[in-house]
Tab-separated table of C-alpha atoms in Angstrom:
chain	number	residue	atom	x	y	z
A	14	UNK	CA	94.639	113.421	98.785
A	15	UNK	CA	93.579	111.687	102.321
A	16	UNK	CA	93.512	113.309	105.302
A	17	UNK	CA	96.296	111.785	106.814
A	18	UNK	CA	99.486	110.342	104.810
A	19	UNK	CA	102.137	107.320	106.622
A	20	UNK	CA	104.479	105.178	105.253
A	21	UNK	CA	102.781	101.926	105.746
A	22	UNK	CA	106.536	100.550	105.887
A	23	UNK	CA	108.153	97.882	106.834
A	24	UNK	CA	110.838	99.415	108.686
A	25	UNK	CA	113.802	97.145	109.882
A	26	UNK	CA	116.239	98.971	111.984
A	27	UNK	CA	118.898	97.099	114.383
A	28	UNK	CA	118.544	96.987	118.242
A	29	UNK	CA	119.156	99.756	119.868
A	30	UNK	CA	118.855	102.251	116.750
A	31	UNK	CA	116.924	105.812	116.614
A	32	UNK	CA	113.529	105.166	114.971
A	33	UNK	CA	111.832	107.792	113.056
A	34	UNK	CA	108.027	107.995	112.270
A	35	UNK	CA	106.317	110.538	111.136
A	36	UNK	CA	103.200	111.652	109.086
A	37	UNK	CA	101.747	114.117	107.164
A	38	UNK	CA	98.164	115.917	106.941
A	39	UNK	CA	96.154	118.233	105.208
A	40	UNK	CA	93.376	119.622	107.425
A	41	UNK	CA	94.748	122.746	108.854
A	42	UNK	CA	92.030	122.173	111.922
A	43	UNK	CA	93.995	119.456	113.767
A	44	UNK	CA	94.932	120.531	116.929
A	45	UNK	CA	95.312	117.076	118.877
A	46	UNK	CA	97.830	114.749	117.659
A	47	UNK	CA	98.551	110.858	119.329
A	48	UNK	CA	100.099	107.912	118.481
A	49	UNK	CA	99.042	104.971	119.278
A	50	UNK	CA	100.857	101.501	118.847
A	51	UNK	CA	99.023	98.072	117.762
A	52	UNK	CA	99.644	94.310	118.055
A	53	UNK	CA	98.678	92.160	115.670
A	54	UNK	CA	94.767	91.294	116.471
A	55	UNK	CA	94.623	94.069	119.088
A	56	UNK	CA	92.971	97.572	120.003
A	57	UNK	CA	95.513	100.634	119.151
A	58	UNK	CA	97.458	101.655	122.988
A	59	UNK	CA	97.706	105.169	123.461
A	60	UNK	CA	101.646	105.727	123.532
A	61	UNK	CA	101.635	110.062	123.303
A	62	UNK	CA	99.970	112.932	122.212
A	63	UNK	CA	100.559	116.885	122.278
A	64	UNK	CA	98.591	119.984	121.560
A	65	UNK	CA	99.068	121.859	118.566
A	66	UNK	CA	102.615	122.569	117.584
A	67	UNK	CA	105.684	121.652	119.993
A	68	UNK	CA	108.043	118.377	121.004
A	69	UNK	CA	107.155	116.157	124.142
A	70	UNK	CA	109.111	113.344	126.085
A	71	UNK	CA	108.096	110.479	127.507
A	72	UNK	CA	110.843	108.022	128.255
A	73	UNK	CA	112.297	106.729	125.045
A	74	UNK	CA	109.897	108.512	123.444
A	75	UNK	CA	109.654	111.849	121.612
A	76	UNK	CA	107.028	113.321	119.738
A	77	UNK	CA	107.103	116.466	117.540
A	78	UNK	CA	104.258	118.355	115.739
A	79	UNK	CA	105.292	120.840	113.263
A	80	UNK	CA	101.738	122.714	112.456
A	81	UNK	CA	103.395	125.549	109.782
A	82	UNK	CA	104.518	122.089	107.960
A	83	UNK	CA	101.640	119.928	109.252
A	84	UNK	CA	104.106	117.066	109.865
A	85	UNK	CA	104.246	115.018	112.777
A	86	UNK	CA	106.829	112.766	114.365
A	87	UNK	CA	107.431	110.022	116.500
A	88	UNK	CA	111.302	109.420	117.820
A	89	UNK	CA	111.807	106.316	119.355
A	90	UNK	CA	115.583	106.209	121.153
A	91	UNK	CA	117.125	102.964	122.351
A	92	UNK	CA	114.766	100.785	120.544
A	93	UNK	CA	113.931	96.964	121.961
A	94	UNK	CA	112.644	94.085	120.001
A	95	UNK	CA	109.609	94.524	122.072
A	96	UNK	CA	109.229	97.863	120.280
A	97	UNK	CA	107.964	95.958	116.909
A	98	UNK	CA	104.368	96.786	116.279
A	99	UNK	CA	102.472	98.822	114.207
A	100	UNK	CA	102.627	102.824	115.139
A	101	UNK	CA	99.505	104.953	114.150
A	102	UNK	CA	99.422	108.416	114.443
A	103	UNK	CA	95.824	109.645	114.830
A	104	UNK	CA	94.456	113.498	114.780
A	105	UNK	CA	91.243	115.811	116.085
A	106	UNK	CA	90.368	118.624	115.529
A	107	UNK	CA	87.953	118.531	118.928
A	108	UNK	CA	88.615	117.202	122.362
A	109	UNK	CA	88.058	113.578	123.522
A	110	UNK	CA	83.921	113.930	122.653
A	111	UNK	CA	85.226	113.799	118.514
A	112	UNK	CA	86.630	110.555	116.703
A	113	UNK	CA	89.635	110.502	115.507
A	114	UNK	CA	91.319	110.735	112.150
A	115	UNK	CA	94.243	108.031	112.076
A	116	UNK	CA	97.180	107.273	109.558
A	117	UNK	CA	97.773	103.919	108.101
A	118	UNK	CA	100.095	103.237	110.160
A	119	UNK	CA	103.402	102.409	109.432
A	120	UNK	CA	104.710	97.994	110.993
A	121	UNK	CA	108.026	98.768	113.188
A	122	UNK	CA	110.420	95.734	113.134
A	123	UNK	CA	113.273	96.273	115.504
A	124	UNK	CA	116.015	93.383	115.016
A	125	UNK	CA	117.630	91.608	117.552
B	4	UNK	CA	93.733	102.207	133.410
B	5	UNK	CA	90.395	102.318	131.930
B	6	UNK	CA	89.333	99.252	130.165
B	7	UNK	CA	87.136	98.237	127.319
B	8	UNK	CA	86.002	94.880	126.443
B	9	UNK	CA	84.480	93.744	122.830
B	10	UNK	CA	82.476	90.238	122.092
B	11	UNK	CA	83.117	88.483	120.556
B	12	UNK	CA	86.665	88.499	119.756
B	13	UNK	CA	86.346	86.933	116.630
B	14	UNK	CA	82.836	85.874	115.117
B	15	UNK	CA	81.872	83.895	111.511
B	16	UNK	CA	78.580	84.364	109.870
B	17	UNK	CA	76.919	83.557	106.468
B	18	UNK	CA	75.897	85.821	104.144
B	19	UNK	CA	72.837	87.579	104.567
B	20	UNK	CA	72.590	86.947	108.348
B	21	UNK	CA	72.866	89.651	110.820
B	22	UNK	CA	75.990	89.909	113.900
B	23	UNK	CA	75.954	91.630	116.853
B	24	UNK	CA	79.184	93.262	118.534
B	25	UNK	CA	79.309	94.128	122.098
B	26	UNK	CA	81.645	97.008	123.665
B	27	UNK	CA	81.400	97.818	127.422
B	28	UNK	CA	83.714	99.758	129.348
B	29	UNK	CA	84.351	97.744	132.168
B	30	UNK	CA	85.168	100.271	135.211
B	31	UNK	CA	83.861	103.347	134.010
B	32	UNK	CA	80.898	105.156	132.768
B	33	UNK	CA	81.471	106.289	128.845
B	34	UNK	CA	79.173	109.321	128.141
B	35	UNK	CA	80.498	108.617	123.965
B	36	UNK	CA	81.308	105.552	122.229
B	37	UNK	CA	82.776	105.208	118.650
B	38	UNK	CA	82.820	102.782	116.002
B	39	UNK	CA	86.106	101.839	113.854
B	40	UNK	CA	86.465	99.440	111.109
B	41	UNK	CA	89.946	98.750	110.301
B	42	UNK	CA	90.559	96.570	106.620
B	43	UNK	CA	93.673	94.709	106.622
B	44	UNK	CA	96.818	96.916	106.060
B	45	UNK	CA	94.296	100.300	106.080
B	46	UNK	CA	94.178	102.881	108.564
B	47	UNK	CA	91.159	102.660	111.276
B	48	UNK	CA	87.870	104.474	109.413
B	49	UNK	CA	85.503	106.218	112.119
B	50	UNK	CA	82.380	104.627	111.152
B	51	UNK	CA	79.852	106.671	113.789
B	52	UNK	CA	79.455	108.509	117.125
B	53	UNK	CA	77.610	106.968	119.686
B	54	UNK	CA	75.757	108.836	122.450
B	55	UNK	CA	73.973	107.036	125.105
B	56	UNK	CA	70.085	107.601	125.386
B	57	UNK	CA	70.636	109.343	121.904
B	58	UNK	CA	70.818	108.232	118.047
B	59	UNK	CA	74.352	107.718	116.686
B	60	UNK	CA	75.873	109.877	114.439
B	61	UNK	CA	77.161	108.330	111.074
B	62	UNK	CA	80.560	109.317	109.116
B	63	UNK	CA	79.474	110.000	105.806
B	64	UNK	CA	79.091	106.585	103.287
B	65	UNK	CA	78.167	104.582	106.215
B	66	UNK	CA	74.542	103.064	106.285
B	67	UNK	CA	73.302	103.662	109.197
B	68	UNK	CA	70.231	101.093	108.192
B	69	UNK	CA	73.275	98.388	107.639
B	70	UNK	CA	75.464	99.063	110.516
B	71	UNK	CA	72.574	99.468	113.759
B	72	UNK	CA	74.081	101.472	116.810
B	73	UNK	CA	72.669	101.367	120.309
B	74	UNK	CA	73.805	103.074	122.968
B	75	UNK	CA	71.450	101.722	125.751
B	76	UNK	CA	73.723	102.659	128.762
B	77	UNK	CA	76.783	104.670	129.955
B	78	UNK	CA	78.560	101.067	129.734
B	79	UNK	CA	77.552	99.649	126.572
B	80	UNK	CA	77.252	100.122	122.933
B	81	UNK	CA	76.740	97.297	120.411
B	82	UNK	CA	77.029	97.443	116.794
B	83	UNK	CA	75.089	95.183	114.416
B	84	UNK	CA	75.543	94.306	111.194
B	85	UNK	CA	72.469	93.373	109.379
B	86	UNK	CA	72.400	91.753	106.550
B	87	UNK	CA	76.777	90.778	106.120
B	88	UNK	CA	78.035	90.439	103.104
B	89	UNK	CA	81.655	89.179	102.435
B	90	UNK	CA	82.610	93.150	101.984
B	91	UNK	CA	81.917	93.548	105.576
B	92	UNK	CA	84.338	91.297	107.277
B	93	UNK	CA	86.780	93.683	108.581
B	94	UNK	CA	87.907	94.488	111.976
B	95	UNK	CA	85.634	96.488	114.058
B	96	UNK	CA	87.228	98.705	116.966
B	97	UNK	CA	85.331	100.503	119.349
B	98	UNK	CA	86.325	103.512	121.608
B	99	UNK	CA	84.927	104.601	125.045
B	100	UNK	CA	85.125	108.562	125.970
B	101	UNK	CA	85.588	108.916	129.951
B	102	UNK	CA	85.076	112.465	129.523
B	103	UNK	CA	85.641	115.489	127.463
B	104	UNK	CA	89.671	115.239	127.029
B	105	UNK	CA	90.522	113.421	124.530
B	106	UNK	CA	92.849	111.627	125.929
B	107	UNK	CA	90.483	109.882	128.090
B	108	UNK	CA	89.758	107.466	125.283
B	109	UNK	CA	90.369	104.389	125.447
B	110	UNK	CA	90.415	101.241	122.954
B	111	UNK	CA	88.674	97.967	123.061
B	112	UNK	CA	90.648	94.952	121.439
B	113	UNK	CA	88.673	94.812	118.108
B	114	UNK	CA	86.324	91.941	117.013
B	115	UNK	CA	87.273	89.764	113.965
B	116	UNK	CA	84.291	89.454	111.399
B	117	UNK	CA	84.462	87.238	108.337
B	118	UNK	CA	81.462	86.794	106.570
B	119	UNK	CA	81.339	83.943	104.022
């Protein structure tokens, strides 16, 4: 079993749809958990990230960490075209001085 | 923000030659590097740690002999590939700590190796 499980996808929803993203992990020491979106040929972007179990908003954006389930999510309301990418959710079980664990990551298409 | 530059972007070698990747952090001083190879449609691997004045620290089933790490100063880190074989092209990522939060990480834009 890896460390950290995501639908690599693709997921197609319409303009302006709710899009759901989430992952799943097995190492009960994660406290830090991000997301991170990447272009095609690019570095990953830091979008969000929380500490240990709990929801927090940013814009259109919503993330959720569910520690008793170890199950993360990313909500994305209102979605643009511009939203398409690749989302990766990454985890640590340190602070910034340890590398990070990341997910596959799962390639957002958001239809005009 | 913070930002972190790579060269090259995209680099072509022959088997059995050795490549050298740059990462810098271009308006700050990054006490911690790290190293990231990405395959196409896999997740980004941490491949080491990289302290500056100090030896890297290696995930396990890397070769440190293979892939060389210096950290020389508080703005750059290079990676070097010695001796490439096809199974190494990949896309190699690397990360630049400010400080001890981890959000204060920040991502350069990958170099492209292909080794034929």
């Amino acid at each position: 079993q890896k460390e950290v499980e995501q639908d690599p996808g693709p997921l197609s929803v319409p303009e302006g749809a709710i899009v759901s993203l989430n992952c799943t992990y097995s190492n009960s020491a994660f406290q830090y958990f991000m997301w991170y979106r990447q272009y095609s040929r690019k570095g990953p972007e830091l979008l969000m990230y929380t500490y240990s179990s709990g929801n927090k908003e940013d814009g259109r954006f919503t993330a959720q960490v569910d520690k008793s389930s170890k199950y993360i999510s990313l909500f994305i309301r209102d979605s643009q075209p511009s939203d398409s990418a690749t989302y990766l959710c990454a985890m640590s079980s340190g602070g910034g001085a340890d590398g990070l664990t990341f997910g596959k990551g799962t390639h957002l298409i958001i239809q005009p | 923000g913070a930002v972190v530059s790579q060269h090259p972007s995209w680099v072509i070698c022959k088997s059995g030659t050795s490549v050298k990747i740059e990462c810098r952090s271009l308006d700050f001083q990054a006490t911690t590097m790290f190293w990231y190879r990405q395959f196409p449609k896999q997740s980004l691997m941490l491949m080491a740690t990289s302290n500056e004045g100090s030896k890297a620290t290696y995930e396990q089933g890397v070769e440190k002999d293979k892939f060389l790490i210096n950290h020389a100063s508080l703005t750059l880190s290079t990676l070097t590939v010695t001796s490439a074989h096809p199974e190494d092209s990949s896309f190699y990522i690397c990360s630049a700590s400010l400080g001890p939060a981890w959000e204060e990480q920040y991502f350069g834009p990958g170099t492209r190796l292909t080794v034929t």
